[in-house]
Every structure is written in C-alpha cells, then in structure tokens.
PDB file of C-alpha atoms in Angstrom:
ATOM      1  CA  UNK I   1     125.466  77.264  55.063  1.00 74.00           C
ATOM      2  CA  UNK I   2     128.093  75.711  52.832  1.00 80.00           C
ATOM      3  CA  UNK I   3     129.128  72.075  53.193  1.00 80.00           C
ATOM      4  CA  UNK I   4     132.534  72.960  54.669  1.00 81.00           C
ATOM      5  CA  UNK I   5     130.784  75.106  57.300  1.00 83.00           C
ATOM      6  CA  UNK I   6     128.160  72.483  58.107  1.00 84.00           C
ATOM      7  CA  UNK I   7     130.584  69.582  58.480  1.00 85.00           C
ATOM      8  CA  UNK I   8     132.203  70.616  61.829  1.00 84.00           C
ATOM      9  CA  UNK I   9     128.762  71.343  63.264  1.00 85.00           C
ATOM     10  CA  UNK I  10     127.471  67.892  62.313  1.00 86.00           C
ATOM     11  CA  UNK I  11     130.640  66.235  63.652  1.00 85.00           C
ATOM     12  CA  UNK I  12     130.200  67.965  66.996  1.00 83.00           C
ATOM     13  CA  UNK I  13     126.563  66.903  67.209  1.00 82.00           C
ATOM     14  CA  UNK I  14     127.449  63.287  66.451  1.00 80.00           C
ATOM     15  CA  UNK I  15     130.233  63.268  69.036  1.00 76.00           C
ATOM     16  CA  UNK I  16     127.796  64.531  71.648  1.00 73.00           C
ATOM     17  CA  UNK I  17     125.475  61.635  70.836  1.00 73.00           C
ATOM     18  CA  UNK I  18     128.309  59.148  71.344  1.00 70.00           C
ATOM     19  CA  UNK I  19     129.153  60.496  74.779  1.00 67.00           C
ATOM     20  CA  UNK I  20     126.901  59.582  77.652  1.00 65.00           C
ATOM     21  CA  UNK I  21     126.101  62.482  79.941  1.00 62.00           C
ATOM     22  CA  UNK I  22     126.414  60.229  82.993  1.00 63.00           C
ATOM     23  CA  UNK I  23     129.954  59.204  82.037  1.00 77.00           C
ATOM     24  CA  UNK I  24     130.995  62.846  81.604  1.00 80.00           C
ATOM     25  CA  UNK I  25     129.687  63.752  85.076  1.00 84.00           C
ATOM     26  CA  UNK I  26     131.509  60.814  86.634  1.00 86.00           C
ATOM     27  CA  UNK I  27     134.765  61.769  84.950  1.00 88.00           C
ATOM     28  CA  UNK I  28     134.355  65.389  86.026  1.00 89.00           C
ATOM     29  CA  UNK I  29     133.689  64.465  89.667  1.00 92.00           C
ATOM     30  CA  UNK I  30     136.639  62.066  89.655  1.00 92.00           C
ATOM     31  CA  UNK I  31     138.940  64.739  88.193  1.00 93.00           C
ATOM     32  CA  UNK I  32     137.853  67.267  90.819  1.00 94.00           C
ATOM     33  CA  UNK I  33     138.329  64.831  93.696  1.00 94.00           C
ATOM     34  CA  UNK I  34     141.780  63.733  92.562  1.00 93.00           C
ATOM     35  CA  UNK I  35     143.255  66.909  91.033  1.00 94.00           C
ATOM     36  CA  UNK I  36     141.045  69.764  92.212  1.00 95.00           C
ATOM     37  CA  UNK I  37     142.480  73.032  93.531  1.00 96.00           C
ATOM     38  CA  UNK I  38     140.347  75.550  95.458  1.00 95.00           C
ATOM     39  CA  UNK I  39     141.709  79.080  95.947  1.00 96.00           C
ATOM     40  CA  UNK I  40     140.149  81.102  98.777  1.00 94.00           C
ATOM     41  CA  UNK I  41     141.075  84.791  98.623  1.00 92.00           C
ATOM     42  CA  UNK I  42     140.642  87.519 101.273  1.00 90.00           C
ATOM     43  CA  UNK I  43     140.597  85.001 104.114  1.00 92.00           C
ATOM     44  CA  UNK I  44     141.880  87.737 106.442  1.00 89.00           C
ATOM     45  CA  UNK I  45     138.410  89.333 106.226  1.00 89.00           C
ATOM     46  CA  UNK I  46     136.967  86.527 108.355  1.00 89.00           C
ATOM     47  CA  UNK I  47     139.611  86.769 111.088  1.00 85.00           C
ATOM     48  CA  UNK I  48     138.531  87.537 114.646  1.00 71.00           C
ATOM     49  CA  UNK I  49     141.232  89.705 116.190  1.00 63.00           C
ATOM     50  CA  UNK I  50     141.730  89.824 119.966  1.00 56.00           C
ATOM     51  CA  UNK I  51     140.355  87.706 122.783  1.00 50.00           C
ATOM     52  CA  UNK I  52     136.869  89.209 122.566  1.00 47.00           C
ATOM     53  CA  UNK I  53     134.984  87.693 119.643  1.00 48.00           C
ATOM     54  CA  UNK I  54     131.444  88.902 120.289  1.00 46.00           C
ATOM     55  CA  UNK I  55     131.426  91.423 117.439  1.00 46.00           C
ATOM     56  CA  UNK I  56     133.031  88.919 115.070  1.00 55.00           C
ATOM     57  CA  UNK I  57     130.656  86.030 115.672  1.00 59.00           C
ATOM     58  CA  UNK I  58     129.684  85.917 111.989  1.00 81.00           C
ATOM     59  CA  UNK I  59     133.354  85.792 110.933  1.00 83.00           C
ATOM     60  CA  UNK I  60     134.027  82.878 113.249  1.00 85.00           C
ATOM     61  CA  UNK I  61     130.904  81.159 111.930  1.00 88.00           C
ATOM     62  CA  UNK I  62     132.237  81.387 108.375  1.00 90.00           C
ATOM     63  CA  UNK I  63     135.501  79.812 109.525  1.00 92.00           C
ATOM     64  CA  UNK I  64     133.609  76.944 111.154  1.00 91.00           C
ATOM     65  CA  UNK I  65     131.653  76.432 107.922  1.00 91.00           C
ATOM     66  CA  UNK I  66     134.900  76.249 105.946  1.00 92.00           C
ATOM     67  CA  UNK I  67     136.518  73.836 108.370  1.00 92.00           C
ATOM     68  CA  UNK I  68     134.707  70.619 107.300  1.00 92.00           C
ATOM     69  CA  UNK I  69     135.318  71.434 103.626  1.00 92.00           C
ATOM     70  CA  UNK I  70     139.063  71.801 104.161  1.00 93.00           C
ATOM     71  CA  UNK I  71     139.257  68.832 106.549  1.00 91.00           C
ATOM     72  CA  UNK I  72     137.513  66.636 104.001  1.00 92.00           C
ATOM     73  CA  UNK I  73     133.836  65.928 103.577  1.00 93.00           C
ATOM     74  CA  UNK I  74     131.237  64.972 100.982  1.00 93.00           C
ATOM     75  CA  UNK I  75     129.715  68.045  99.347  1.00 92.00           C
ATOM     76  CA  UNK I  76     126.362  67.610  97.678  1.00 92.00           C
ATOM     77  CA  UNK I  77     126.191  69.199  94.206  1.00 90.00           C
ATOM     78  CA  UNK I  78     123.687  68.925  91.365  1.00 89.00           C
ATOM     79  CA  UNK I  79     126.081  66.511  89.660  1.00 86.00           C
ATOM     80  CA  UNK I  80     126.447  64.284  92.707  1.00 88.00           C
ATOM     81  CA  UNK I  81     128.538  64.130  95.873  1.00 92.00           C
ATOM     82  CA  UNK I  82     132.091  65.469  95.702  1.00 94.00           C
ATOM     83  CA  UNK I  83     134.613  64.259  98.280  1.00 94.00           C
ATOM     84  CA  UNK I  84     137.054  67.026  99.304  1.00 94.00           C
ATOM     85  CA  UNK I  85     139.612  64.742 101.051  1.00 93.00           C
ATOM     86  CA  UNK I  86     142.255  65.141  98.334  1.00 94.00           C
ATOM     87  CA  UNK I  87     141.403  68.614  97.024  1.00 95.00           C
ATOM     88  CA  UNK I  88     144.163  71.182  97.522  1.00 95.00           C
ATOM     89  CA  UNK I  89     142.988  74.327  99.326  1.00 95.00           C
ATOM     90  CA  UNK I  90     145.065  77.494  98.942  1.00 95.00           C
ATOM     91  CA  UNK I  91     144.139  80.565 101.016  1.00 94.00           C
ATOM     92  CA  UNK I  92     145.476  84.102 100.809  1.00 92.00           C
ATOM     93  CA  UNK I  93     145.000  87.429 102.535  1.00 88.00           C
ATOM     94  CA  UNK I  94     146.736  90.743 103.162  1.00 84.00           C
ATOM     95  CA  UNK I  95     146.386  90.545 106.975  1.00 85.00           C
ATOM     96  CA  UNK I  96     146.847  94.307 107.408  1.00 78.00           C
ATOM     97  CA  UNK I  97     144.628  94.498 110.507  1.00 81.00           C
ATOM     98  CA  UNK I  98     144.959  90.914 111.710  1.00 85.00           C
ATOM     99  CA  UNK I  99     147.368  87.995 111.551  1.00 88.00           C
ATOM    100  CA  UNK I 100     147.082  84.324 110.540  1.00 89.00           C
ATOM    101  CA  UNK I 101     147.165  83.265 114.197  1.00 88.00           C
ATOM    102  CA  UNK I 102     143.784  85.021 114.627  1.00 89.00           C
ATOM    103  CA  UNK I 103     142.168  82.244 112.596  1.00 90.00           C
ATOM    104  CA  UNK I 104     140.589  79.335 114.442  1.00 90.00           C
ATOM    105  CA  UNK I 105     143.255  76.936 115.698  1.00 90.00           C
ATOM    106  CA  UNK I 106     141.524  74.045 113.916  1.00 91.00           C
ATOM    107  CA  UNK I 107     141.589  75.963 110.627  1.00 91.00           C
ATOM    108  CA  UNK I 108     145.257  76.872 111.059  1.00 91.00           C
ATOM    109  CA  UNK I 109     146.014  73.195 111.592  1.00 91.00           C
ATOM    110  CA  UNK I 110     144.461  72.348 108.226  1.00 91.00           C
ATOM    111  CA  UNK I 111     146.563  75.007 106.479  1.00 91.00           C
ATOM    112  CA  UNK I 112     150.044  73.890 107.587  1.00 90.00           C
ATOM    113  CA  UNK I 113     152.204  75.570 104.953  1.00 92.00           C
ATOM    114  CA  UNK I 114     152.524  79.340 105.420  1.00 91.00           C
ATOM    115  CA  UNK I 115     154.285  81.608 102.922  1.00 90.00           C
ATOM    116  CA  UNK I 116     154.859  85.336 103.387  1.00 88.00           C
ATOM    117  CA  UNK I 117     155.150  87.362 100.187  1.00 86.00           C
ATOM    118  CA  UNK I 118     157.188  90.551  99.836  1.00 87.00           C
ATOM    119  CA  UNK I 119     155.690  93.776  98.513  1.00 85.00           C
ATOM    120  CA  UNK I 120     156.115  94.704  94.860  1.00 90.00           C
ATOM    121  CA  UNK I 121     159.257  96.676  94.067  1.00 92.00           C
ATOM    122  CA  UNK I 122     159.777  99.351  91.424  1.00 94.00           C
ATOM    123  CA  UNK I 123     161.231  96.757  89.042  1.00 95.00           C
ATOM    124  CA  UNK I 124     158.212  94.515  89.611  1.00 95.00           C
ATOM    125  CA  UNK I 125     155.898  97.406  88.743  1.00 95.00           C
ATOM    126  CA  UNK I 126     157.851  98.050  85.546  1.00 95.00           C
ATOM    127  CA  UNK I 127     157.582  94.416  84.533  1.00 95.00           C
ATOM    128  CA  UNK I 128     153.828  94.465  85.147  1.00 95.00           C
ATOM    129  CA  UNK I 129     153.561  97.505  82.883  1.00 94.00           C
ATOM    130  CA  UNK I 130     155.581  96.001  80.046  1.00 93.00           C
ATOM    131  CA  UNK I 131     155.700  92.199  80.017  1.00 94.00           C
ATOM    132  CA  UNK I 132     152.028  91.077  79.827  1.00 93.00           C
ATOM    133  CA  UNK I 133     150.631  91.011  76.288  1.00 91.00           C
ATOM    134  CA  UNK I 134     147.649  93.156  77.289  1.00 90.00           C
ATOM    135  CA  UNK I 135     149.440  95.410  79.784  1.00 93.00           C
ATOM    136  CA  UNK I 136     148.087  98.780  80.940  1.00 93.00           C
ATOM    137  CA  UNK I 137     150.317 100.744  78.569  1.00 94.00           C
ATOM    138  CA  UNK I 138     149.220  98.685  75.562  1.00 94.00           C
ATOM    139  CA  UNK I 139     145.571  99.066  76.581  1.00 94.00           C
ATOM    140  CA  UNK I 140     145.833 102.868  76.628  1.00 93.00           C
ATOM    141  CA  UNK I 141     147.583 102.950  73.252  1.00 93.00           C
ATOM    142  CA  UNK I 142     144.912 100.768  71.655  1.00 93.00           C
ATOM    143  CA  UNK I 143     142.153 102.782  73.329  1.00 92.00           C
ATOM    144  CA  UNK I 144     143.463 105.999  71.787  1.00 93.00           C
ATOM    145  CA  UNK I 145     143.523 104.332  68.382  1.00 92.00           C
ATOM    146  CA  UNK I 146     139.723 104.168  68.521  1.00 92.00           C
ATOM    147  CA  UNK I 147     139.822 107.994  68.472  1.00 90.00           C
ATOM    148  CA  UNK I 148     142.370 107.926  65.621  1.00 92.00           C
ATOM    149  CA  UNK I 149     145.040 109.313  67.946  1.00 91.00           C
ATOM    150  CA  UNK I 150     148.583 107.905  68.049  1.00 93.00           C
ATOM    151  CA  UNK I 151     149.659 107.647  71.672  1.00 93.00           C
ATOM    152  CA  UNK I 152     153.346 107.188  72.489  1.00 93.00           C
ATOM    153  CA  UNK I 153     154.468 106.475  76.055  1.00 93.00           C
ATOM    154  CA  UNK I 154     158.256 106.433  76.180  1.00 92.00           C
ATOM    155  CA  UNK I 155     160.286 104.108  78.386  1.00 93.00           C
ATOM    156  CA  UNK I 156     161.317 106.860  80.805  1.00 94.00           C
ATOM    157  CA  UNK I 157     157.645 107.635  81.422  1.00 94.00           C
ATOM    158  CA  UNK I 158     156.914 103.979  82.109  1.00 95.00           C
ATOM    159  CA  UNK I 159     159.841 103.840  84.542  1.00 95.00           C
ATOM    160  CA  UNK I 160     158.524 106.932  86.306  1.00 94.00           C
ATOM    161  CA  UNK I 161     155.042 105.446  86.602  1.00 95.00           C
ATOM    162  CA  UNK I 162     156.573 102.351  88.201  1.00 94.00           C
ATOM    163  CA  UNK I 163     158.657 104.511  90.592  1.00 93.00           C
ATOM    164  CA  UNK I 164     155.687 106.627  91.674  1.00 92.00           C
ATOM    165  CA  UNK I 165     153.532 103.525  92.198  1.00 92.00           C
ATOM    166  CA  UNK I 166     156.162 101.892  94.405  1.00 92.00           C
ATOM    167  CA  UNK I 167     156.790 105.108  96.343  1.00 90.00           C
ATOM    168  CA  UNK I 168     153.069 105.733  96.913  1.00 89.00           C
ATOM    169  CA  UNK I 169     152.605 102.195  98.165  1.00 88.00           C
ATOM    170  CA  UNK I 170     155.425 102.735 100.657  1.00 87.00           C
ATOM    171  CA  UNK I 171     154.140 106.065 101.993  1.00 84.00           C
ATOM    172  CA  UNK I 172     150.414 105.325 101.814  1.00 81.00           C
ATOM    173  CA  UNK I 173     148.471 102.077 101.957  1.00 81.00           C
ATOM    174  CA  UNK I 174     150.150  99.267 100.043  1.00 84.00           C
ATOM    175  CA  UNK I 175     147.553  98.108  97.523  1.00 87.00           C
ATOM    176  CA  UNK I 176     150.037  96.371  95.239  1.00 88.00           C
ATOM    177  CA  UNK I 177     149.715  96.568  91.464  1.00 91.00           C
ATOM    178  CA  UNK I 178     146.278  98.196  91.724  1.00 91.00           C
ATOM    179  CA  UNK I 179     148.167 101.431  92.361  1.00 92.00           C
ATOM    180  CA  UNK I 180     149.200 101.419  88.688  1.00 94.00           C
ATOM    181  CA  UNK I 181     145.563 101.794  87.611  1.00 93.00           C
ATOM    182  CA  UNK I 182     145.185 104.930  89.732  1.00 90.00           C
ATOM    183  CA  UNK I 183     148.331 106.537  88.347  1.00 93.00           C
ATOM    184  CA  UNK I 184     147.645 105.657  84.701  1.00 93.00           C
ATOM    185  CA  UNK I 185     144.106 107.016  85.029  1.00 92.00           C
ATOM    186  CA  UNK I 186     145.460 110.314  86.390  1.00 91.00           C
ATOM    187  CA  UNK I 187     147.858 110.598  83.473  1.00 92.00           C
ATOM    188  CA  UNK I 188     145.288 109.661  80.844  1.00 92.00           C
ATOM    189  CA  UNK I 189     142.340 111.650  82.220  1.00 91.00           C
ATOM    190  CA  UNK I 190     143.051 114.885  80.340  1.00 90.00           C
ATOM    191  CA  UNK I 191     144.435 113.082  77.281  1.00 91.00           C
ATOM    192  CA  UNK I 192     141.276 110.988  76.943  1.00 91.00           C
ATOM    193  CA  UNK I 193     139.123 114.108  77.295  1.00 91.00           C
ATOM    194  CA  UNK I 194     141.012 115.930  74.532  1.00 89.00           C
ATOM    195  CA  UNK I 195     141.323 112.904  72.206  1.00 89.00           C
ATOM    196  CA  UNK I 196     138.132 113.518  70.123  1.00 89.00           C
ATOM    197  CA  UNK I 197     139.372 117.039  69.265  1.00 88.00           C
ATOM    198  CA  UNK I 198     142.871 115.851  68.349  1.00 88.00           C
ATOM    199  CA  UNK I 199     141.985 113.218  65.784  1.00 88.00           C
ATOM    200  CA  UNK I 200     144.910 112.258  63.568  1.00 88.00           C
ATOM    201  CA  UNK I 201     147.504 113.764  65.904  1.00 89.00           C
ATOM    202  CA  UNK I 202     150.372 112.158  67.790  1.00 91.00           C
ATOM    203  CA  UNK I 203     150.394 112.534  71.576  1.00 92.00           C
ATOM    204  CA  UNK I 204     153.545 111.768  73.565  1.00 92.00           C
ATOM    205  CA  UNK I 205     153.662 110.941  77.280  1.00 92.00           C
ATOM    206  CA  UNK I 206     157.120 111.558  78.742  1.00 92.00           C
ATOM    207  CA  UNK I 207     158.626 111.621  82.219  1.00 91.00           C
ATOM    208  CA  UNK I 208     157.893 115.331  82.684  1.00 91.00           C
ATOM    209  CA  UNK I 209     154.189 114.832  81.939  1.00 91.00           C
ATOM    210  CA  UNK I 210     153.993 111.938  84.376  1.00 92.00           C
ATOM    211  CA  UNK I 211     155.562 114.080  87.125  1.00 90.00           C
ATOM    212  CA  UNK I 212     153.175 116.922  86.347  1.00 88.00           C
ATOM    213  CA  UNK I 213     150.069 114.740  86.626  1.00 88.00           C
ATOM    214  CA  UNK I 214     150.992 112.677  89.697  1.00 87.00           C
ATOM    215  CA  UNK I 215     153.143 115.053  91.749  1.00 79.00           C
ATOM    216  CA  UNK I 216     150.160 116.002  93.943  1.00 73.00           C
ATOM    217  CA  UNK I 217     149.568 112.310  94.650  1.00 70.00           C
ATOM    218  CA  UNK I 218     152.970 112.034  96.330  1.00 68.00           C
ATOM    219  CA  UNK I 219     152.352 115.207  98.356  1.00 64.00           C
ATOM    220  CA  UNK I 220     148.973 113.927  99.552  1.00 56.00           C
ATOM    221  CA  UNK I 221     150.479 110.588 100.526  1.00 51.00           C
ATOM    222  CA  UNK I 222     153.133 112.330 102.646  1.00 51.00           C
ATOM    223  CA  UNK I 223     150.526 114.420 104.496  1.00 52.00           C
ATOM    224  CA  UNK I 224     148.116 111.544 105.007  1.00 53.00           C
ATOM    225  CA  UNK I 225     150.429 110.031 107.633  1.00 53.00           C
ATOM    226  CA  UNK I 226     149.603 112.910 109.968  1.00 52.00           C
ATOM    227  CA  UNK I 227     145.788 112.733 109.604  1.00 52.00           C
ATOM    228  CA  UNK I 228     144.047 110.912 112.451  1.00 47.00           C
TER     229      UNK I 228
END
C-alpha cells in the first residue's frame, strides 16, 4: 500500500484506541433512551376481532408482551439496560379485516394519537414512478443496458401504468404502491425474454403496449368481485 492509502487506515486505528468502548456504549444507550424511535409495522396482524378471543389467544399474548415496552420499562440488552420511558413508538397497519379498537384497551391507551391515511391516487402513483432517483422505470432502463438494449418508456406509458395501478387497487385489493411492481413486471416480461436476441437495438414502451400487456389484469379484477 502507498503512504497516502495507509494514512487514513492508521488514523482510524489510532482514533479507535483513543475511544473507550465503555463510553461509546453509554453514549449509545443514552441516545436511544432520549431520542429513540421504534416503528412497529403490521400491528393489525395481532388484532383479536370480535368478542370471542379463543382462536386469537397468541395474538392477544403478543399485545400483552408489547404493552410493558410501550408503557415504559427497562429492557435488558447485551450492552446494558435500556429504559423505554421516553422512546417514541409508532405503529401502523392496514386494518382490512379488523379495526384499531380491536386492540387491547390498555395498548390503545398507550397509542393516543391516531392518523388515518388515504389510499394512493393516480398522481401519487405517477410520482412514485418518476421522482425517486432509483424509481422502477429507471431500474428497468438500467437493467436493459446490461443486455446492451436501449429501453425507452415514454411519459404517456408511465401515466398509463399509474392509471392502471390506481384502477386495479380500486377494483381489487388495495395493496398500495406494490401494485406497480406487478404491472411493470407484466410489461417487461416479454421484453426481458427477448432482450438477449435484440442486442444493440432500441425498444420503446408506449401507451398502446402498456394497454396490450395489462388489459387482462383489469378484466380479471372486474370479475373477481363476483367470485365467492
């Protein structure tokens, strides 16, 4: 290694020697206790719906296990005890087959602020497809570059993908932005299969192609409402 490459390595090693491991653990525990945020997703999966709770005894047990953590208690970890009194707990869930009031009353009391979110609209879907740096459209374009294929997805096609995703969520189960993955995969399935044989070519995805690939999805979603 050259001197300029070795220098940052030596500096890091020396800094580690100056810092006491015990002090780092204390600072970490203090930071968690004072500024920690715990996000608990899918909390609706441990709801016990209805007055009869025999079949959901395990779900209620999980709620009772969570209760002391959210109320505030000392949790034993390998770095020492962590007090959860001032940790912010944020819970979320879809609540398709249950409602927040199905949670234990004690647990509801420890989660006093309730916010209901609206479903994603067509414009929201479009923004998800275009605004993130590594959005789904960009991923597919870069993936095709590995096969030396230039993929172009025009704006009308992106708009149509967003429209179909929003419409399918309305007529079938609302799974949010995950619907975009399903639709993009349907569109790209045949293109990805043909890519090795079309090296050096330019492939364009337009609104007509999107309609051709996902039209059956909308038909199936309409019929699914009548299947018991």
